[in-house]
mmCIF file of C-alpha atoms and ligand atoms in Angstrom:
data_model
loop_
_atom_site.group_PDB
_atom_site.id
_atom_site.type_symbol
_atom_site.label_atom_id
_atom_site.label_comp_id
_atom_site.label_asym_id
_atom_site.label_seq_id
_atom_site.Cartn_x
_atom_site.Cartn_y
_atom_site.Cartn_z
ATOM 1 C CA UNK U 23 -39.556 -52.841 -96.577
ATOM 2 C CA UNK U 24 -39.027 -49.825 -98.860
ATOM 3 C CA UNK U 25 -38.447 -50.677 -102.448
ATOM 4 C CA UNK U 26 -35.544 -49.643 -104.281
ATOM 5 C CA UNK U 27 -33.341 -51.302 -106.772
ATOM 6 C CA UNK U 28 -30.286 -51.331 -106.029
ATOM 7 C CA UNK U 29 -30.276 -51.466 -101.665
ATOM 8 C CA UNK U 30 -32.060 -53.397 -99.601
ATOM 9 C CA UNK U 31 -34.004 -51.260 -97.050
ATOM 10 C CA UNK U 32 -35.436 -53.197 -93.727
ATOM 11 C CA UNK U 33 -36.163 -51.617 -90.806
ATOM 12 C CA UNK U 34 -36.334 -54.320 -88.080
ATOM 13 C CA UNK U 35 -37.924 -52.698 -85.031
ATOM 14 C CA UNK U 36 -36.002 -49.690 -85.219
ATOM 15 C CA UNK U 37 -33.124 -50.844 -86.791
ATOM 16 C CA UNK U 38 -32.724 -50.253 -90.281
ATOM 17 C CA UNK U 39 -30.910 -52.704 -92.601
ATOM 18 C CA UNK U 40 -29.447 -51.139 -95.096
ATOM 19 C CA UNK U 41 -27.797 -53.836 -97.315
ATOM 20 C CA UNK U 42 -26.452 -52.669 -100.836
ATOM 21 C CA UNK U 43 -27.679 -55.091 -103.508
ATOM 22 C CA UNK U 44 -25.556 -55.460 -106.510
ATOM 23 C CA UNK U 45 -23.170 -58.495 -105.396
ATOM 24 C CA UNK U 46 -22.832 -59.692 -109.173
ATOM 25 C CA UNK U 47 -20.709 -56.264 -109.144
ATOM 26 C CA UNK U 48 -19.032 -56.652 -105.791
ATOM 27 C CA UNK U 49 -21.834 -54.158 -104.832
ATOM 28 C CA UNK U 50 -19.892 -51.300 -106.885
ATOM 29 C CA UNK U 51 -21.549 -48.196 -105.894
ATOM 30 C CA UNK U 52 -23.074 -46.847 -108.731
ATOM 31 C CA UNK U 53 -24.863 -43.258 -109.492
ATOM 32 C CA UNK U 54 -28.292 -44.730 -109.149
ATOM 33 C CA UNK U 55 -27.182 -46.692 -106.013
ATOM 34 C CA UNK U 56 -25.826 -43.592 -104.079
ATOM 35 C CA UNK U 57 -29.084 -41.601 -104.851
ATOM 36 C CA UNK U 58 -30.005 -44.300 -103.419
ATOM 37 C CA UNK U 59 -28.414 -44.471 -100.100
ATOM 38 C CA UNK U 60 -29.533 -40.596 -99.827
ATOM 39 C CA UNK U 61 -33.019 -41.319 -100.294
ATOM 40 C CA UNK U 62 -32.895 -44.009 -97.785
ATOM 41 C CA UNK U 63 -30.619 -41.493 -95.345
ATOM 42 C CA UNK U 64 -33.608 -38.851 -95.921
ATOM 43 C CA UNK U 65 -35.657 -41.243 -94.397
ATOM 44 C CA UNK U 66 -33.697 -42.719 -91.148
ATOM 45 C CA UNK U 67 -33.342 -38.355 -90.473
ATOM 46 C CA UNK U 68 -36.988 -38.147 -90.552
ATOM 47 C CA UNK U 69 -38.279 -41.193 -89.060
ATOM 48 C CA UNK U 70 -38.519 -40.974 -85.709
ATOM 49 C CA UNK U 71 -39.036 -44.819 -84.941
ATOM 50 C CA UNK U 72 -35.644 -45.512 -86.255
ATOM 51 C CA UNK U 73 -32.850 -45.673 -83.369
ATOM 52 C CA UNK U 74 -29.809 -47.079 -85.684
ATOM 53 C CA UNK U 75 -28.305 -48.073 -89.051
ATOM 54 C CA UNK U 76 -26.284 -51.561 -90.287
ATOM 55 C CA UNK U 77 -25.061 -50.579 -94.169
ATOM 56 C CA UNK U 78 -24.041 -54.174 -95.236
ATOM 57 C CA UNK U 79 -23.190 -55.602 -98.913
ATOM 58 C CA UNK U 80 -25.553 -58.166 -99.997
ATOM 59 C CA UNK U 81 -23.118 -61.643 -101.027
ATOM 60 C CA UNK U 82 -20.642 -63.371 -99.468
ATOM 61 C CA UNK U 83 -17.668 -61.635 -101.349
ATOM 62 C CA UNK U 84 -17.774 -57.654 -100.729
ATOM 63 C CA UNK U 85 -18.997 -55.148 -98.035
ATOM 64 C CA UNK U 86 -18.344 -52.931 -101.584
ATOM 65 C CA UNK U 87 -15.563 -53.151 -104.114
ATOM 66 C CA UNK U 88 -15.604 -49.189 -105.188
ATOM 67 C CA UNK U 89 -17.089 -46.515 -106.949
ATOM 68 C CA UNK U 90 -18.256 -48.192 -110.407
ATOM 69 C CA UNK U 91 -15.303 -47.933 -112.547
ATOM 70 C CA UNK U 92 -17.373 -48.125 -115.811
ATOM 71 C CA UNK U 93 -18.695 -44.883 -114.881
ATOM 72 C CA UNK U 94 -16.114 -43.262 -113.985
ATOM 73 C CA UNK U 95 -13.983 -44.488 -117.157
ATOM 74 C CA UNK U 96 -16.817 -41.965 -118.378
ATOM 75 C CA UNK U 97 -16.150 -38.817 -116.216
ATOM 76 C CA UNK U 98 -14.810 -35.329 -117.540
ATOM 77 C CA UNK U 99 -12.867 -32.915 -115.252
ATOM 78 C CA UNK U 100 -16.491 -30.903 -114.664
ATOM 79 C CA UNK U 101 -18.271 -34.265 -114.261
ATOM 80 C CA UNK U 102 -15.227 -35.516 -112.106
ATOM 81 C CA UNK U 103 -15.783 -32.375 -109.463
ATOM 82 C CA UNK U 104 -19.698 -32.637 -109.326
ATOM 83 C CA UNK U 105 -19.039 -36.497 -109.162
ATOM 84 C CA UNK U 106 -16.916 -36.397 -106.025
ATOM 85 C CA UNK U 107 -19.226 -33.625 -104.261
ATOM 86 C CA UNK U 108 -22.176 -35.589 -105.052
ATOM 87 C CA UNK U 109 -20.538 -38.611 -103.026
ATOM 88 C CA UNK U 110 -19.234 -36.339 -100.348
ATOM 89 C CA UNK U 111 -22.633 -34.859 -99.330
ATOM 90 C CA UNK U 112 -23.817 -38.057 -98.979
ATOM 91 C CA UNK U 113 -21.200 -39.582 -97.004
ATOM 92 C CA UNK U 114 -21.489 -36.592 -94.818
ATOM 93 C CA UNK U 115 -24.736 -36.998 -94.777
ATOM 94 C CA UNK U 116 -24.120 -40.235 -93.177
ATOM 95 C CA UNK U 117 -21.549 -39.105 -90.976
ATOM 96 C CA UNK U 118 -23.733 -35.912 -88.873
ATOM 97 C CA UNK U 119 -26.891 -38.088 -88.831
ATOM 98 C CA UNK U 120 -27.884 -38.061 -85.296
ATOM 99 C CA UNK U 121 -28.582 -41.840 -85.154
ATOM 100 C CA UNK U 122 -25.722 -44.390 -85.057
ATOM 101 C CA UNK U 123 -25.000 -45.793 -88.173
ATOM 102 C CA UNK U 124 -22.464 -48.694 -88.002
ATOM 103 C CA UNK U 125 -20.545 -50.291 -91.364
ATOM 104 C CA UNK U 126 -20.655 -53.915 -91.166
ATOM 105 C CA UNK U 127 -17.855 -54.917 -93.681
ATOM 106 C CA UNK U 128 -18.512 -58.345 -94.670
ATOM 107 C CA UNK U 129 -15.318 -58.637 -97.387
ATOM 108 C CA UNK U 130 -13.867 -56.353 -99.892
ATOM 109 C CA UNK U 131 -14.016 -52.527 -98.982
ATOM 110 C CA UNK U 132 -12.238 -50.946 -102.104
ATOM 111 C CA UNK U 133 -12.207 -47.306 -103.030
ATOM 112 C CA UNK U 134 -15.471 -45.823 -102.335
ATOM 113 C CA UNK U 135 -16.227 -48.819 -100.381
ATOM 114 C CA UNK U 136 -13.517 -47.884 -97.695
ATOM 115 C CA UNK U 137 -14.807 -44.502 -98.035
ATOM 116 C CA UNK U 138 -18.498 -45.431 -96.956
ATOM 117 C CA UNK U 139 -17.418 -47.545 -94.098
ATOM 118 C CA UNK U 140 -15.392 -44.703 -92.884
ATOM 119 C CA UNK U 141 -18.417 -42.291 -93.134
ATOM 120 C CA UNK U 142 -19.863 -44.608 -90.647
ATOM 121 C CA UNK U 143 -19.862 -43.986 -87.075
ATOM 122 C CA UNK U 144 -18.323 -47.470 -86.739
ATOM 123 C CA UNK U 145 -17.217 -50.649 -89.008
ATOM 124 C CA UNK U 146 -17.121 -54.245 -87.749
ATOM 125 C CA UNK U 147 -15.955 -56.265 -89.462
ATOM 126 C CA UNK U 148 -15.581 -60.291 -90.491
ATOM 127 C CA UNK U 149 -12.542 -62.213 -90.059
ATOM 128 C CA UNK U 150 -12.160 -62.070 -94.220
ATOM 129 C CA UNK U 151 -12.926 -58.423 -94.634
ATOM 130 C CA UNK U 152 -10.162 -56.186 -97.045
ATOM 131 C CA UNK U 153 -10.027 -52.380 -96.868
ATOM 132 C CA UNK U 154 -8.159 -50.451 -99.494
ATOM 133 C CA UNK U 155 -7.961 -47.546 -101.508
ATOM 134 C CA UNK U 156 -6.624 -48.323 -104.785
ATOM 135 C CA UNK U 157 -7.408 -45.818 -107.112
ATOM 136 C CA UNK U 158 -3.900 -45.142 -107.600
ATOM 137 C CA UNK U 159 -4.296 -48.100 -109.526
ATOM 138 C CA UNK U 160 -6.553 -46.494 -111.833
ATOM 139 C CA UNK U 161 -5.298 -43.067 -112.077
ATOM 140 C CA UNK U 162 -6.895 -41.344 -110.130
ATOM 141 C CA UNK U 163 -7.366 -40.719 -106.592
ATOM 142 C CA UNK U 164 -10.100 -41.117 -104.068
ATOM 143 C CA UNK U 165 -12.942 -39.010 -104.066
ATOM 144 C CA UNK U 166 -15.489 -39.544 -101.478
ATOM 145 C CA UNK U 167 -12.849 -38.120 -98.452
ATOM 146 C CA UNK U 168 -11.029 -41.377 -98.540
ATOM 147 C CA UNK U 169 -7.955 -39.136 -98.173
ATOM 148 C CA UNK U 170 -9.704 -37.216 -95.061
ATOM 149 C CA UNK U 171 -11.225 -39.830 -92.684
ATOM 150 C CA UNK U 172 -8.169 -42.669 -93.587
ATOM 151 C CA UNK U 173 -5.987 -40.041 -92.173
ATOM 152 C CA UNK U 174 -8.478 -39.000 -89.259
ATOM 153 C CA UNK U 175 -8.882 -42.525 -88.465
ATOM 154 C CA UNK U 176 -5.753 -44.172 -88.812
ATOM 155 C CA UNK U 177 -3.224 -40.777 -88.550
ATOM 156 C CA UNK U 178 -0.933 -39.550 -91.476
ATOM 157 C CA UNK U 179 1.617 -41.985 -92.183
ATOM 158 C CA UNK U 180 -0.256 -44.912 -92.508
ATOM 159 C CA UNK U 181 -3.235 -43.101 -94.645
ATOM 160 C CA UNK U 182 -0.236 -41.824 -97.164
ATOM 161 C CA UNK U 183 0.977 -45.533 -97.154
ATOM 162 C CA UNK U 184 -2.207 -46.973 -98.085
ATOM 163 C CA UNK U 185 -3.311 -44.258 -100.449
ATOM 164 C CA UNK U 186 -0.271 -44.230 -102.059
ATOM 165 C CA UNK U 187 0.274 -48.283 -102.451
ATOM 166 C CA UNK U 188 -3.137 -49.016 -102.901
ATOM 167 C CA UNK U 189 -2.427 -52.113 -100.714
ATOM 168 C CA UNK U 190 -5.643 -54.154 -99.392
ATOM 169 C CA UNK U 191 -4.921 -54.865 -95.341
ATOM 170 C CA UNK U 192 -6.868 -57.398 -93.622
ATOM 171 C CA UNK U 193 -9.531 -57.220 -90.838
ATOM 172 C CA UNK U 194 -7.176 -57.735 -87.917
ATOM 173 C CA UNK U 195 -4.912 -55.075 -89.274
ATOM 174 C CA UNK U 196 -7.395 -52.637 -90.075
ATOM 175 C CA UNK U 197 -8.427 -53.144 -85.778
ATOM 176 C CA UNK U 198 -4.932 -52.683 -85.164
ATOM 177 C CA UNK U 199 -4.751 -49.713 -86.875
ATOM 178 C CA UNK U 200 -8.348 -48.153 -85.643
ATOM 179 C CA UNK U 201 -9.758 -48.197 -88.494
ATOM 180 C CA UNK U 202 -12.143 -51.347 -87.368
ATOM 181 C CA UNK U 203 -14.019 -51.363 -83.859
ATOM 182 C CA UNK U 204 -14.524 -54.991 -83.453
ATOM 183 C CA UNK U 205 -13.911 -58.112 -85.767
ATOM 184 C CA UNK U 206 -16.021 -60.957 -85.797
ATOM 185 C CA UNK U 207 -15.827 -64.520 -86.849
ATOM 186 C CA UNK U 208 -18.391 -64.198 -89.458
ATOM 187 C CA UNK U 209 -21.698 -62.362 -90.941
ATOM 188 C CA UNK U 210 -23.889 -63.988 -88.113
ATOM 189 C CA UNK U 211 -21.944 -62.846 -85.566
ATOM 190 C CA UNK U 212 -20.867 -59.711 -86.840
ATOM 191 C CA UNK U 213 -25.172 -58.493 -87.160
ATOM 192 C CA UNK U 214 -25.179 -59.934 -83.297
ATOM 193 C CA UNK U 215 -22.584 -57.732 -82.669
ATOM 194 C CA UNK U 216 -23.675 -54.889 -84.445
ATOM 195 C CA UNK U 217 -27.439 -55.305 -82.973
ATOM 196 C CA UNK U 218 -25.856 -55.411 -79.500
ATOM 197 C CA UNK U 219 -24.174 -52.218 -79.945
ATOM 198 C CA UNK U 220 -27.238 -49.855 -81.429
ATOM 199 C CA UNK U 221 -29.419 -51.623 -78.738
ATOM 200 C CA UNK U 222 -26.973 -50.134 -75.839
ATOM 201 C CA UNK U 223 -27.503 -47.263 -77.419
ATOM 202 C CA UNK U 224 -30.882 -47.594 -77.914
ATOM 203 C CA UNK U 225 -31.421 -47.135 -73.703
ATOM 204 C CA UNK U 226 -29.689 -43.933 -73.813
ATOM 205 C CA UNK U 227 -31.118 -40.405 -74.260
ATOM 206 C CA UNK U 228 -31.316 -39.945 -77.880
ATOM 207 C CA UNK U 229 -30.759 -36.100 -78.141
ATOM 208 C CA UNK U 230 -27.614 -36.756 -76.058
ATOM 209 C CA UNK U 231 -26.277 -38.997 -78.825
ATOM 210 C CA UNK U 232 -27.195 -36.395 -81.172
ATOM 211 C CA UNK U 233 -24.945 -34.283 -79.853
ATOM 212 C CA UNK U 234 -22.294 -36.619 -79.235
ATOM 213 C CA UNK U 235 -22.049 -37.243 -82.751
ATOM 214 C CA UNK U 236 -22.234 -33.614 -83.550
ATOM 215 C CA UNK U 237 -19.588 -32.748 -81.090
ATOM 216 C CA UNK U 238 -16.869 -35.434 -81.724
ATOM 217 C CA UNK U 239 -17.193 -34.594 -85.698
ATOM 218 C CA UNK U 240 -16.328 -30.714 -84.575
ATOM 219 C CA UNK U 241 -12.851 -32.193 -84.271
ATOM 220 C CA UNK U 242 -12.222 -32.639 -87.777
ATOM 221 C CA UNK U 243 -13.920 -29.450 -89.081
ATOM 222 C CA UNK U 244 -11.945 -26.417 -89.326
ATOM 223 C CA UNK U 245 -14.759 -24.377 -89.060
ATOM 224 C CA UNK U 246 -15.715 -24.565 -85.951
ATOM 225 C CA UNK U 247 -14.265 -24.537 -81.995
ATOM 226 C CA UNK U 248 -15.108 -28.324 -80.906
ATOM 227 C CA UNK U 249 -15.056 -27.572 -77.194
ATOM 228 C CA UNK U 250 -17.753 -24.357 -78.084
ATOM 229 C CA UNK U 251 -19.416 -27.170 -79.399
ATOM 230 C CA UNK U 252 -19.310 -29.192 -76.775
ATOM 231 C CA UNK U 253 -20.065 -26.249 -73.723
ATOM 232 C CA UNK U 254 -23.281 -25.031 -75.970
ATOM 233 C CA UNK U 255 -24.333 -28.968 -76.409
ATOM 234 C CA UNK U 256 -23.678 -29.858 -72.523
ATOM 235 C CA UNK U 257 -25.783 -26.764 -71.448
ATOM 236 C CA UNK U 258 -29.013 -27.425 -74.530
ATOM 237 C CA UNK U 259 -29.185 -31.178 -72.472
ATOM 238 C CA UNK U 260 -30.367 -29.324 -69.798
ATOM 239 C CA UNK U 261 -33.110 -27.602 -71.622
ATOM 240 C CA UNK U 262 -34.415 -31.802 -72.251
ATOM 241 C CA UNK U 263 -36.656 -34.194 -70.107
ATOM 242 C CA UNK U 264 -34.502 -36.610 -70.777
ATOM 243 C CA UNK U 265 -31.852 -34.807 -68.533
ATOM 244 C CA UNK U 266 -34.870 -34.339 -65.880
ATOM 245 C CA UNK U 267 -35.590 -38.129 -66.450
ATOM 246 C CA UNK U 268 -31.850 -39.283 -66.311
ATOM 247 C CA UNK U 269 -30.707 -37.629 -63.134
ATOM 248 C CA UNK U 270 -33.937 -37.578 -61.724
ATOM 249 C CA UNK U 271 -34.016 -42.056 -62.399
ATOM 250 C CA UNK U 272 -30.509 -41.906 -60.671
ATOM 251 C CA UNK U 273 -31.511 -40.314 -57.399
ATOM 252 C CA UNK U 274 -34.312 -42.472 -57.162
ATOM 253 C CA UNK U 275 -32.544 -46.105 -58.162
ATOM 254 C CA UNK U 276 -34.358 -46.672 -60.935
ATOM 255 C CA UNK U 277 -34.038 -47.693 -64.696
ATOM 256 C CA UNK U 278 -34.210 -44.384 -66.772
ATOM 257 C CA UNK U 279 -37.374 -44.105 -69.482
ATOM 258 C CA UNK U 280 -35.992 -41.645 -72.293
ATOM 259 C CA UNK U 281 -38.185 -40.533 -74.622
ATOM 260 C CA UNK U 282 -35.908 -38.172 -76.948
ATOM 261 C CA UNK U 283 -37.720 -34.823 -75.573
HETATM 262 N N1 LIG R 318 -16.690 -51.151 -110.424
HETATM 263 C C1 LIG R 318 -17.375 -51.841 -111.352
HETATM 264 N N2 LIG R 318 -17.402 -53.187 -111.391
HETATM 265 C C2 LIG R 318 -16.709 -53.840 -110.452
HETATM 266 C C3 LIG R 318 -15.976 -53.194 -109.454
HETATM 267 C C4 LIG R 318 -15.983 -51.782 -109.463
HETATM 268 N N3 LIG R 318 -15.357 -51.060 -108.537
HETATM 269 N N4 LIG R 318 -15.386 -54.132 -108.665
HETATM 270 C C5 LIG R 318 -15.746 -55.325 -109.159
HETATM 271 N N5 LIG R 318 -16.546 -55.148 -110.237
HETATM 272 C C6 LIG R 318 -17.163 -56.192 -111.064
HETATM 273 C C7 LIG R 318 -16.174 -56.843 -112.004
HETATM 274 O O1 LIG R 318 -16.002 -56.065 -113.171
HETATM 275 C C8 LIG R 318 -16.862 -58.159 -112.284
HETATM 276 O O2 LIG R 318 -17.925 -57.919 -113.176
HETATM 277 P P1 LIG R 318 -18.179 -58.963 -114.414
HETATM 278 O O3 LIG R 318 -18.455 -60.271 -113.748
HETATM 279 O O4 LIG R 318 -19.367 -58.375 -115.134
HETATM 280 O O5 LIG R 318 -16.925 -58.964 -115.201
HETATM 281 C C9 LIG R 318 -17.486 -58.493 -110.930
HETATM 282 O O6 LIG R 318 -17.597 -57.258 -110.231
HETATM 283 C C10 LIG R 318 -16.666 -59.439 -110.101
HETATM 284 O O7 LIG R 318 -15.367 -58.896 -109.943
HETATM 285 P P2 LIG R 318 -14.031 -59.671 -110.298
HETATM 286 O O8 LIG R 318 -12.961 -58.657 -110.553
HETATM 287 O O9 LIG R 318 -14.277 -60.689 -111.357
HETATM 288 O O10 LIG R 318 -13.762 -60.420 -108.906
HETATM 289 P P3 LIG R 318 -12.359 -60.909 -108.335
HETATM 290 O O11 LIG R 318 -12.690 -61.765 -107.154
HETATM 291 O O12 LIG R 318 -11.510 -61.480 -109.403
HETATM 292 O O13 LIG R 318 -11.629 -59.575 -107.807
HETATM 293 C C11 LIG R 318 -11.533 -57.450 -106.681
HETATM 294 C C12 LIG R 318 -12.184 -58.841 -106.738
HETATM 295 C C13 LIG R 318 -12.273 -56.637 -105.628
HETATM 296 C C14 LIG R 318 -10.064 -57.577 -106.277
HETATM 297 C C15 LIG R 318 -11.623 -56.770 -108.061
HETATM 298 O O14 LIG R 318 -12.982 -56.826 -108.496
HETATM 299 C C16 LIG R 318 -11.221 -55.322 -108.076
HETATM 300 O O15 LIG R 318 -10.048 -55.008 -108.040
HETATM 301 N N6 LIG R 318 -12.208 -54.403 -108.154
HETATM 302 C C17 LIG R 318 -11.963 -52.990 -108.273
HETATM 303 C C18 LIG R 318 -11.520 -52.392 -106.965
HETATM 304 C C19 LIG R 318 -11.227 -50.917 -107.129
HETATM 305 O O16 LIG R 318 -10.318 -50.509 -107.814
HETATM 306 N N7 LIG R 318 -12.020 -50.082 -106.458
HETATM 307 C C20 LIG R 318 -11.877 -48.673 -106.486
HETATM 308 C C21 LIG R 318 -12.698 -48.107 -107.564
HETATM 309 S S1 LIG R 318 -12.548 -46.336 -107.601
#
C-alpha cells in the first residue's frame, strides 16, 4: 500500500484500488487530492505488474461530490484557466492510460466527480448512485471536460440538458442513457463486477488493449484520422509475440499465454 493522504492506493494482485479518502467531504476533490491521483496514475503507467484500475470514494454516501468548492470560491480568472488545465491533464491522463481503468460510482458523482468517472474507461455503478453537473448552480461551469465527454457519452441534447439544469439522474437512468456500463445492487457486488471485468481483460494481449484504448479515443480528437489510427495500430500488433502467441494458440487449440511483448 502506497501512502498518501488523501487516496487510498492498494494494488491487489494487479489490480489497483484506488479509493479517494475524504468521505467527511463527500470525497470533494481537492488540489492536494488530484496531485494525488497523478502521482498514483504515474505509477499504474510505469508499473508493469499492474493490469487494471477501480477509482472508488471511500464512505457510503459519494463516489465524489465535486471539485472542492472552498477552493474554488478562491480562484481568479488566471488561477481559474491553470485550475481547469491542471484537472484536464489529469483526467486525460486517466483516459489514454493503456490499462483499463473502470469508475465504480458508489453514490453522489457531482461536478468534477461526474467528470472523473467519465475520464474512466468505464463506470458501474450502485443502485443509489447520482451523476450531475451542477455548477450552474454555482456560477460557473464545469471544468474538467464535463462539457466534452457528457456530450461524447450521452450525445448533445441530453449533455446541454444536464449541464444546463444541473439536475442529479439516477443510476438506472444514467445506464439508459450510456453514461453507466452496468449497475449493481450494491458496493459488494459492484467490486465483483468490476474485478470480473479487468480479469477478462487481464487474459488478453495487453499491447492490443493499449491500442484499443488509443484508437477508440482517436474518435473524439480532432487532431487526428481515427481509422489511420487504427490501420497503423492493426499492422504494429503484428510486429508483437503476442500476435505470434494468439494466432499461433488458435491453430493449435490451446489457451493463449500473453506476455505483453
Ligand atoms: N466541495 C467541498 N465540500 C463539499 C462538497 C464540495 N463539492 N460537497 C460536499 N461537501 C462537504 C459539505 O460542505 C459538508 O461539509 P461540512 O460537514 O464540513 O459542512 C460535507 O461535505 C457533507 O455535505 P452535505 O452538503 O452536508 O451533505 P448532504 O447530504 O446534505 O448533501 C450533496 C449532499 C452532494 C447534495 C451536497 O453536498 C452538494 O450539493 N455538494 C456540492 C455538489 C456540487 O455542487 N458539486 C460541484 C462542485 S464544482
Amino acid at each position: 500500500m502506497t501512502a498518501y493522504s488523501n487516496i487510498l492506493f492498494e494494488n491487489k494482485d494487479g489490480i489497483v484500488h484506488l479509493t479517494i479518502n475524504r468521505p467527511d467531504k463527500l470525497n470533494a476533490l481537492n488540489i492536494k487530492t488530484l496531485e494525488e491521483i497523478k502521482d498514483a496514475f504515474e505509477n499504474i503507467y510505469d508499473d508493469s505488474s499492474i493490469q487494471g484500475v477501480i477509482i472508488t470514494g471511500a464512505g457510503e454516501k459519494a463516489f465524489v461530490a465535486g471539485a472542492d468548492i472552498s477552493e474554488i470560491a478562491e480562484l481568479s480568472e488566471v488561477n481559474a484557466r491553470k485550475f481547469s488545465e491542471n484537472g484536464q491533464e489529469i483526467f486525460a491522463a486517466i483516459e489514454n492510460c493503456h490499462k483499463p481503468v473502470i469508475a465504480l460510482v458508489n453514490g453522489f458523482a457531482l461536478g468534477g466527480g461526474c467528470e472523473l468517472s467519465m475520464a474512466c474507461h468505464m463506470r458501474v455503478a450502485t443502485a443509489n448512485a447520482r451523476f450531475g453537473q451542477p455548477e450552474v448552480n454555482l456560477g460557473i461551469i464545469p471544468g474538467y471536460g464535463g462539457t466534452q465527454r457528457l456530450t461524447q457519452l450521452i450525445g448533445k441534447a441530453k449533455s446541454l440538458e444536464l449541464n444546463m439544469t444541473g439536475d442529479m439522474i439516477s443510476a438506472e437512468e444514467a445506464k439508459t442513457l450510456g453514461l453507466v456500463n452496468h449497475v449493481e445492487v450494491d458496493g459488494e457486488s459492484a467490486i465483483a463486477k468490476c474485478e470480473e471485468i479487468l480479469k477478462k481483460i487481464a487474459s488478453k494481449a495487453p499491447l492490443a488493449i493499449g491500442l484499443v484504448i488509443d484508437c477508440v479515443n482517436a474518435v473524439y480528437n480532432e487532431q487526428e484520422n481515427g481509422y489511420q489510427t487504427e490501420a497503423n495500430s492493426f499492422a504494429a500488433c503484428t510486429k508483437t509475440a503476442d500476435f505470434k502467441e494468439g494466432t499461433q494458440a488458435f491453430l493449435e487449440k490451446r489457451k493463449a499465454n500473453f506476455k505483453g511483448e
